[in-house]
Coordinates of C-alpha atoms (C1' of nucleotides) in Angstrom, one line a residue:
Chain F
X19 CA 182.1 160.2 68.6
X20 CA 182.1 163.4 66.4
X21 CA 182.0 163.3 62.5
X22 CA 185.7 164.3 62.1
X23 CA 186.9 161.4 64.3
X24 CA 185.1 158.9 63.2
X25 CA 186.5 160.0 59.5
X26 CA 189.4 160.2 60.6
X27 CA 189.4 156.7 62.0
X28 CA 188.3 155.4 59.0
X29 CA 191.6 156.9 57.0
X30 CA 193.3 155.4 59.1
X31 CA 191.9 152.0 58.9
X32 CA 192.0 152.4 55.0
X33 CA 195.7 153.0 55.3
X34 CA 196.6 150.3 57.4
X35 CA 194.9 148.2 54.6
X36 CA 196.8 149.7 52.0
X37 CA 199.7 149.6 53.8
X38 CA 199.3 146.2 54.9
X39 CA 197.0 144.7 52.6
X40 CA 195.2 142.9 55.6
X41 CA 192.8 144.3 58.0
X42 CA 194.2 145.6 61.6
X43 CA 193.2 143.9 64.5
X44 CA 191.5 144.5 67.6
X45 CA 194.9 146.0 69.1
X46 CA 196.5 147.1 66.6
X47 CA 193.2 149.5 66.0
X48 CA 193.4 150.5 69.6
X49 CA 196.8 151.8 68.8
X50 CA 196.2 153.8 65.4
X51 CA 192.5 155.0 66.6
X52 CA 194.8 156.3 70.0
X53 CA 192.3 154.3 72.1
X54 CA 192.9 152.7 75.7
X55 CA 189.9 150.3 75.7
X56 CA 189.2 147.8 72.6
X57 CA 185.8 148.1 73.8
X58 CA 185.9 151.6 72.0
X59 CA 187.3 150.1 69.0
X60 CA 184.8 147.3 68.9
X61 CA 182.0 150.2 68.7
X62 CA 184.0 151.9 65.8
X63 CA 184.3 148.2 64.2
X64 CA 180.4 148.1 64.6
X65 CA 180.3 151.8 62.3
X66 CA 182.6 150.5 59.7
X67 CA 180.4 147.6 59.3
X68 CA 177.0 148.6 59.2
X69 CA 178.2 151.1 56.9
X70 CA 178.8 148.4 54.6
X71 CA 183.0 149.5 55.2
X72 CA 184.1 145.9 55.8
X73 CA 181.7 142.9 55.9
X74 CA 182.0 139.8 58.3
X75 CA 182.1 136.4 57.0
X76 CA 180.6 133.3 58.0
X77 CA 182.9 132.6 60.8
X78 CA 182.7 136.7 61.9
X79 CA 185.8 137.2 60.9
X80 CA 186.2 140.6 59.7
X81 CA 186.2 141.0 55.5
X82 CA 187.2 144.0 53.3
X83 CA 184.4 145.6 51.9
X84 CA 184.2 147.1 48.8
X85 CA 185.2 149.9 49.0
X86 CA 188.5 149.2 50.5
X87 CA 190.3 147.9 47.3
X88 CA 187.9 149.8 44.7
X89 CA 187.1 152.8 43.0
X90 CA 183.8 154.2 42.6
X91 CA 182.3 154.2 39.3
X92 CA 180.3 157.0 38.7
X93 CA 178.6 157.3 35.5
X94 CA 179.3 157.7 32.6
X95 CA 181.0 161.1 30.7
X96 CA 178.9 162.5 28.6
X97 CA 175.6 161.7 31.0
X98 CA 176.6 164.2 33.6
X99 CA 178.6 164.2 36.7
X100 CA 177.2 164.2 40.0
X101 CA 177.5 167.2 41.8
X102 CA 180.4 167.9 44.1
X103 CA 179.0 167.1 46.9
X104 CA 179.7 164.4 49.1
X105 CA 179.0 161.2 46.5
X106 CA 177.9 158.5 47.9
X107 CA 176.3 157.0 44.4
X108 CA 178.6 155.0 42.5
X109 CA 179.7 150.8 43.1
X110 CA 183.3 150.3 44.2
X111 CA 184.9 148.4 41.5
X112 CA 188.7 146.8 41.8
X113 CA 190.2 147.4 38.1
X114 CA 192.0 144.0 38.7
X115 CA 188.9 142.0 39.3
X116 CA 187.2 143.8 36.3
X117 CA 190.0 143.5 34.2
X118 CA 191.3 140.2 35.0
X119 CA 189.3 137.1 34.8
X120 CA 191.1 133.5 35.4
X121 CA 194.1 135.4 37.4
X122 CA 196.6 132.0 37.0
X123 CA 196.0 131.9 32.6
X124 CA 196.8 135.9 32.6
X125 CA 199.7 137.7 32.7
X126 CA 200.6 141.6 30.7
X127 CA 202.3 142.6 28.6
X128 CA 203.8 146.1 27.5
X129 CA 203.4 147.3 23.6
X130 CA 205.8 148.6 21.7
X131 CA 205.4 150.0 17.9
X132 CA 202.0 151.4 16.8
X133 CA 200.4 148.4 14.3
X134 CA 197.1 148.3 16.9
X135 CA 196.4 151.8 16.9
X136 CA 193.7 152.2 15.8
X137 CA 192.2 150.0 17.6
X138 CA 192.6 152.4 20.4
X139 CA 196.0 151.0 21.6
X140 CA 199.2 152.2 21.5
X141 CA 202.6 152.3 22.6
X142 CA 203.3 151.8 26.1
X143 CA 199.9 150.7 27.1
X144 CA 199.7 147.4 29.4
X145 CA 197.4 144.9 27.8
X146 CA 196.0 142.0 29.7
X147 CA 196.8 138.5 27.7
X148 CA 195.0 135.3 28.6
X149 CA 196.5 132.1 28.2
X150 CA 194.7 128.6 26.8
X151 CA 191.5 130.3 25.0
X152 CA 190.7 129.2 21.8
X153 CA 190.7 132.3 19.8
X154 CA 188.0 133.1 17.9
X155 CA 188.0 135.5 14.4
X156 CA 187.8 138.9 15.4
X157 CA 190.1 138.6 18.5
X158 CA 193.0 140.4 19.4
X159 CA 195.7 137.8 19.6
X160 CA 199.3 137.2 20.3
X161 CA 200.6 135.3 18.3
X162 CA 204.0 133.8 17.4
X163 CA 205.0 134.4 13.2
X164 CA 208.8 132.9 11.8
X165 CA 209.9 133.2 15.6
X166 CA 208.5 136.5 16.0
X167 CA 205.8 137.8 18.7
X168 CA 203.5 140.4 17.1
X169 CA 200.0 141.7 18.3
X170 CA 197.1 141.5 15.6
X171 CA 193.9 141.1 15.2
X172 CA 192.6 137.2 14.3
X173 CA 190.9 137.7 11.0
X174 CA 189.5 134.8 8.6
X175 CA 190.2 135.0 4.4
X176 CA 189.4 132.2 2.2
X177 CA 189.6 129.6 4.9
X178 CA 192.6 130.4 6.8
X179 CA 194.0 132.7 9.5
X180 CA 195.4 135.9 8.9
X181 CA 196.7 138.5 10.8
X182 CA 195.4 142.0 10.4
X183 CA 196.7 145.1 11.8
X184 CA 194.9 148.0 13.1
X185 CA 197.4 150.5 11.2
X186 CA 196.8 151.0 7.5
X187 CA 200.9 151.4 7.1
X188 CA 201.7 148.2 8.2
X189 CA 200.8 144.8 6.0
X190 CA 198.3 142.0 6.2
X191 CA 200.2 138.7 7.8
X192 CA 199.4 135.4 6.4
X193 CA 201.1 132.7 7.9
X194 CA 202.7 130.1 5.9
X195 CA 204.1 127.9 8.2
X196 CA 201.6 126.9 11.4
X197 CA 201.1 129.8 13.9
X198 CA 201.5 129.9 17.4
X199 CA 198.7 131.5 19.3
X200 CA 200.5 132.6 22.8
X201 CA 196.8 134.2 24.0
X202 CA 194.0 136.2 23.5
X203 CA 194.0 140.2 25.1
X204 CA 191.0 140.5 26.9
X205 CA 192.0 143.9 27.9
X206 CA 194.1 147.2 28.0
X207 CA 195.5 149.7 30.3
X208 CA 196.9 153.1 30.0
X209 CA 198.4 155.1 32.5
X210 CA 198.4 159.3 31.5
Chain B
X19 CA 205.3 116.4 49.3
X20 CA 204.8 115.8 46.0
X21 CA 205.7 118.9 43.8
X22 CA 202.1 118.3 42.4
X23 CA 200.4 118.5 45.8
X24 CA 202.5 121.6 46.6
X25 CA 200.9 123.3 43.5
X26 CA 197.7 122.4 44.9
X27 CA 198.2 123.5 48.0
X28 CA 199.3 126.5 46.5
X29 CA 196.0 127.1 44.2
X30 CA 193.7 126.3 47.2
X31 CA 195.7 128.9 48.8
X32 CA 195.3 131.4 46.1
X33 CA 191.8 130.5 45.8
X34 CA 191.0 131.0 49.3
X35 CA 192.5 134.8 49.0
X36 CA 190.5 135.6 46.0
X37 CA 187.1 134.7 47.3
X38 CA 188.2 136.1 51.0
X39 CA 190.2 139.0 50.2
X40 CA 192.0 137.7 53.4
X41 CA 194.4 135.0 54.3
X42 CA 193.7 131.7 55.7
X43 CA 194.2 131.3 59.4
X44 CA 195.7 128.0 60.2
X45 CA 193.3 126.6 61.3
X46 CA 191.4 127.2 58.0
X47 CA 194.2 125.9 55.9
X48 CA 194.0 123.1 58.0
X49 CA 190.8 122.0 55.9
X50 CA 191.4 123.2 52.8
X51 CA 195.1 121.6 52.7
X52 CA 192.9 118.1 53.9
X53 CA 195.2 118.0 56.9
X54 CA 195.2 116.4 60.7
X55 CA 197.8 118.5 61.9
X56 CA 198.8 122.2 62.2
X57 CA 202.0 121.4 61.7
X58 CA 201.8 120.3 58.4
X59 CA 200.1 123.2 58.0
X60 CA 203.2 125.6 58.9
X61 CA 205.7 123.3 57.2
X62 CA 203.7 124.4 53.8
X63 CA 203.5 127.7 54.8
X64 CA 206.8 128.2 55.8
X65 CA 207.8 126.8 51.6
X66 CA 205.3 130.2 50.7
X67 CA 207.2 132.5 52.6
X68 CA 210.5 131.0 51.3
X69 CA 208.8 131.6 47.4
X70 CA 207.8 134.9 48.6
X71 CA 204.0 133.5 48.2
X72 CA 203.2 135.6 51.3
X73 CA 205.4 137.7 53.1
X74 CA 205.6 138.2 56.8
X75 CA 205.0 141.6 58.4
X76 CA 207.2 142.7 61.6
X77 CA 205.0 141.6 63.9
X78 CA 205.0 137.8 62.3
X79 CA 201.8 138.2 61.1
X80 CA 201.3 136.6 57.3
X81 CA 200.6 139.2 54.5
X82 CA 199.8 138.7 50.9
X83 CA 202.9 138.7 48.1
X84 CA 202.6 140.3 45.1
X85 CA 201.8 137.2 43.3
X86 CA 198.2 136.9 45.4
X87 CA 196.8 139.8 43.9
X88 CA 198.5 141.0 40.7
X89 CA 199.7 139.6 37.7
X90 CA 203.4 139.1 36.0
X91 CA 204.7 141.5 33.4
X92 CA 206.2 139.0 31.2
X93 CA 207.8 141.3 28.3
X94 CA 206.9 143.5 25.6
X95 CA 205.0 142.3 22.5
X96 CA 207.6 143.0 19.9
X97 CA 210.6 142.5 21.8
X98 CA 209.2 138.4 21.9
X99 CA 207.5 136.2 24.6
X100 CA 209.7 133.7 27.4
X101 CA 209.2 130.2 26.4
X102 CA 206.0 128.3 27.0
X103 CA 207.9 126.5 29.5
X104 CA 207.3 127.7 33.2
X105 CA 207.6 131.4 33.2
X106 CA 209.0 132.9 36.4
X107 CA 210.4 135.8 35.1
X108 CA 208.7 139.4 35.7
X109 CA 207.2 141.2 38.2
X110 CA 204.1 140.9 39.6
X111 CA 201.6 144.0 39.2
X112 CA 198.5 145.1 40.9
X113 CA 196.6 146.7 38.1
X114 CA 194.3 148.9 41.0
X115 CA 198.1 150.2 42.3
X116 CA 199.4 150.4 38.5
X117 CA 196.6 153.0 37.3
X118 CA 195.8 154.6 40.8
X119 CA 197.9 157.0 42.7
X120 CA 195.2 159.1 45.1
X121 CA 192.6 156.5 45.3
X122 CA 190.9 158.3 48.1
X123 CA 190.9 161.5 45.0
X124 CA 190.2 158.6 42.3
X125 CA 186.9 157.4 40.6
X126 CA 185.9 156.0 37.0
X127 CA 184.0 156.9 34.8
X128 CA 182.4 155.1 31.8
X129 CA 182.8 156.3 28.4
X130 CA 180.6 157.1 25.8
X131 CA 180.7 158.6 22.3
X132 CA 183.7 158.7 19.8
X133 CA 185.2 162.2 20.6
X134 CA 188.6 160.6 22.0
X135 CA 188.8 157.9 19.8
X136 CA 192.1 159.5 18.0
X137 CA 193.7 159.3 22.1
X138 CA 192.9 155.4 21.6
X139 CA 190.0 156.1 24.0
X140 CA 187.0 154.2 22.5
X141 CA 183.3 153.9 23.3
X142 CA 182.9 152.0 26.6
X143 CA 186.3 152.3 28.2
X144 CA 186.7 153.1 31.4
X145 CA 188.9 156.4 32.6
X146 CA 190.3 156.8 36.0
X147 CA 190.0 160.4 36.7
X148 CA 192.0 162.5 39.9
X149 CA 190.1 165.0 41.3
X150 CA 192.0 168.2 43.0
X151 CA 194.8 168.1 40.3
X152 CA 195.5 171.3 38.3
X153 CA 195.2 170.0 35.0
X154 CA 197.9 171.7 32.5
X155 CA 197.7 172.0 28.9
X156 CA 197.5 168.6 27.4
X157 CA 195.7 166.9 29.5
X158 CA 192.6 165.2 28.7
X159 CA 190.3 166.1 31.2
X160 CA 186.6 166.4 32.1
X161 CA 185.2 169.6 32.3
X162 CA 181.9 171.2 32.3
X163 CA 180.7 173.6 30.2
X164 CA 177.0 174.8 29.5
X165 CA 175.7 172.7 32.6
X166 CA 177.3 169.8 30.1
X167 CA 180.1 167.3 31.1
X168 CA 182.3 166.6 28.5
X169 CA 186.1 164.5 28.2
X170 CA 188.8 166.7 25.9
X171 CA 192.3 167.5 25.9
X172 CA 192.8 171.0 27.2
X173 CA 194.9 173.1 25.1
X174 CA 195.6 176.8 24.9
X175 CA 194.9 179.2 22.3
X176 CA 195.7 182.8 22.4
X177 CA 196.3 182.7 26.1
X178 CA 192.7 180.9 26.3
X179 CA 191.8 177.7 27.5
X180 CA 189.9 175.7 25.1
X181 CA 188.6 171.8 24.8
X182 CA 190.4 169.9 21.5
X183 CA 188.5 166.7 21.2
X184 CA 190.9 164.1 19.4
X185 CA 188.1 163.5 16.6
X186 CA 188.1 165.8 13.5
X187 CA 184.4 165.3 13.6
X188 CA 183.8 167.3 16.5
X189 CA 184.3 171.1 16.9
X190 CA 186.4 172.3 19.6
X191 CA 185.3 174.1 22.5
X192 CA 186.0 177.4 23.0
X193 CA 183.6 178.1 26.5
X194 CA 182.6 181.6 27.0
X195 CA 182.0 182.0 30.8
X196 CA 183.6 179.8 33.2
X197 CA 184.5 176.2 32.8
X198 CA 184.2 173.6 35.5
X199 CA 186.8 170.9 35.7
X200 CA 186.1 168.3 37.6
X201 CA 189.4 166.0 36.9
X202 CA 192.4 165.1 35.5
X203 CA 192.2 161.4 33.6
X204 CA 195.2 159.6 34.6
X205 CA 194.6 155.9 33.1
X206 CA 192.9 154.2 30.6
X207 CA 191.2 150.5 31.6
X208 CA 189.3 148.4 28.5
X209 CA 187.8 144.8 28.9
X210 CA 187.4 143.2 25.4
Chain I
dT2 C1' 167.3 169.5 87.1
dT3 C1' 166.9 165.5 85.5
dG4 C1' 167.3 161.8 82.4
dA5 C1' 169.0 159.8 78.3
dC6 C1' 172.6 159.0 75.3
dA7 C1' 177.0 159.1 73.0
dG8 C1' 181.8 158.1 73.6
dG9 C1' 185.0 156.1 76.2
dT10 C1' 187.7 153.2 80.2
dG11 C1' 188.9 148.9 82.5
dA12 C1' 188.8 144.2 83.5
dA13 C1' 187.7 139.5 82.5
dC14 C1' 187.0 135.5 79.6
dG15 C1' 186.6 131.5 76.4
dA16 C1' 187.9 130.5 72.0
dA17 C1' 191.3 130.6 68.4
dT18 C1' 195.8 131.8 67.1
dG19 C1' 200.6 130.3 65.6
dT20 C1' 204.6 127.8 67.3
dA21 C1' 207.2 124.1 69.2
dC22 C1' 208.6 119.3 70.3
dA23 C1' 208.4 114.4 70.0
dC24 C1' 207.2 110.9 67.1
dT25 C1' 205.8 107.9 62.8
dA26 C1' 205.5 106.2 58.1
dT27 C1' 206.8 106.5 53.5
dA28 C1' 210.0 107.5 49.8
dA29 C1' 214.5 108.4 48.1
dT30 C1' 219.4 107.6 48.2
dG31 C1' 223.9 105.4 48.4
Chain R
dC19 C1' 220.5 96.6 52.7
dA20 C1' 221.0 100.6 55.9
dT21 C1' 220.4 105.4 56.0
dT22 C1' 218.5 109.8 55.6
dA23 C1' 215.2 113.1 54.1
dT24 C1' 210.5 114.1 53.4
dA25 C1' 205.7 114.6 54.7
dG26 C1' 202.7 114.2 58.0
dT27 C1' 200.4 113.1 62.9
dG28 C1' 199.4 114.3 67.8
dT29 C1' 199.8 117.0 71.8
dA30 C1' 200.8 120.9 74.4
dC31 C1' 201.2 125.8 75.3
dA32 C1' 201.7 130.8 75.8
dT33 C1' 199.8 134.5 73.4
dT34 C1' 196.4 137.0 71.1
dC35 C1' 191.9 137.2 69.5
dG36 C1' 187.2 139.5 69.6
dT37 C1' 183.4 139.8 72.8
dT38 C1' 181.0 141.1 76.9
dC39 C1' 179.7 143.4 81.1
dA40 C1' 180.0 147.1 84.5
dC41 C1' 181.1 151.6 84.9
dC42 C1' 182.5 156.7 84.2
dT43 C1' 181.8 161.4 82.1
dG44 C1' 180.4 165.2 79.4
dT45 C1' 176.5 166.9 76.3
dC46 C1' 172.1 168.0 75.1
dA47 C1' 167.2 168.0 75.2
dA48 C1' 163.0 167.7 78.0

DNA sequence: TTGACAGGTGAACGAATGTACACTATAATG
DNA sequence: CATTATAGTGTACATTCGTTCACCTGTCAA
């Protein structure tokens, strides 16, 4: 099969993944790849696999590789770039699986106001809150202040909790009452 | 069945997705569910696709919901949490579709040194970066200039293009021959 | 010119798929 | 108490699954 086809199967086999978020099977392949035999298919299927595409599990059911739901990660910025060419350096990594850790404790939530910026986020940015951790000082934490939801950093002063913001403009929170922790961000996300 | 058992079934489920990146044939739920019969098996999945767990595709085939692979946007920080009580409000949100359009244009890149910090982009963040984008003025992107790959907002100056780091520490950039850009950053991603 | 090979067709097959129907036992309800 | 869902078993079945084998055809190198 020449080079073109064979890439251009495998666009199309992405997009039926993203489309479909499952793999296609035997058939449906035969009918995006424009085949007439599944034997043909089953000798792209053998490509995509050895080329590390999508991975077979124990029971030889077909399995999306890595690269299916990632994004390469290529270096760093100030190291240097690769070159244009054709990079094949780099592990696919899925932002939800590096961002998101016990998937059923998490859940996001958007900011508003600009007390945490400088610690590097502001408004608009998602950040990713996980519930039922003990927070620890130096955390960022939700937490709940005379019936009130406000992001801060956990900091200790003579014994008890406090609340600082990352904003010289706005003040230092310390709770009278008991506070309510409603989780710990464990990460952010920004979309330009 | 018991409500709790249905949660079970419901976290096996989940569980089975995460570590497969696939759904569960019958058959396969068949174990993990700890059942004798398929048809138990179907009555459970049928309560999924009425929760819109998993969603079935025209063909009948089962797909994933959005609940298998992202996670809920509850709210806003400031504009106050749901009750601790059983959230089921807000949408669910894959974070990989959230920050990335193009994924086939898409990679990341790891960042280091403080010459964004004043964009809230620190030391050890990760930036998703387009490639084949025509950046316009104000975007952060990455260039290359003196065989050196740098991340800076591009502004304009005198009908120039120039590099404006947001850190008053650094100088801006003002490249003399030709400047290399090899992508747009579109999104932000930090794990604390 | 011949042989090897890549890329594909076509048919056949056992295993696995999801669905359906009849039935049972337990729990909830009036 | 009788009744009615609920939750599950067991069996059967047509369909679809992925695999395999034999075969065809054009290309390219020896």
């Amino acid at each position: 099969m020449s080079k073109e086809n064979y890439q251009n199967y495998k666009k199309h086999f992405i997009n039926f993944y993203q489309r479909s978020r499952r793999l296609p099977s035997y058939a449906e392949m035969l009918s995006i790849f424009n085949f007439q035999s599944k034997n043909a298919v089953a000798k792209v299927v053998a490509k995509f696999v050895d080329e590390g595409l999508v991975g077979k599990d124990e029971t030889g059911r077909l399995i999306a590789g890595p690269d299916m739901f990632g994004v390469r990660l290529l270096g760093t910025v100030q190291a240097g770039l690769p070159t244009t060419a054709e990079q094949e350096v780099g592990e696919a990594l899925s932002l939800d699986e590096y961002l998101i850790e016990k998937k059923d404790k998490t859940y996001l939530l958007e900011v508003t106001g600009d007390s945490m910026i400088e610690a590097g986020i502001n408004e608009g940015d998602l950040v990713i809150v996980e519930q039922g951790r003990a927070p620890k000082v130096g955390d960022i934490v939700i937490a709940e202040v005379d019936h009130e939801w406000t992001m801060k950093f956990l900091e200790k002063e003579n014994g008890r909790m406090i609340l600082k913001p990352a904003n010289k403009n706005y003040p230092i929170i310390r709770p009278q009452g008991e506070m309510n922790i409603g989780g710990v961000v464990k990460g952010v996300a920004r979309k330009y």
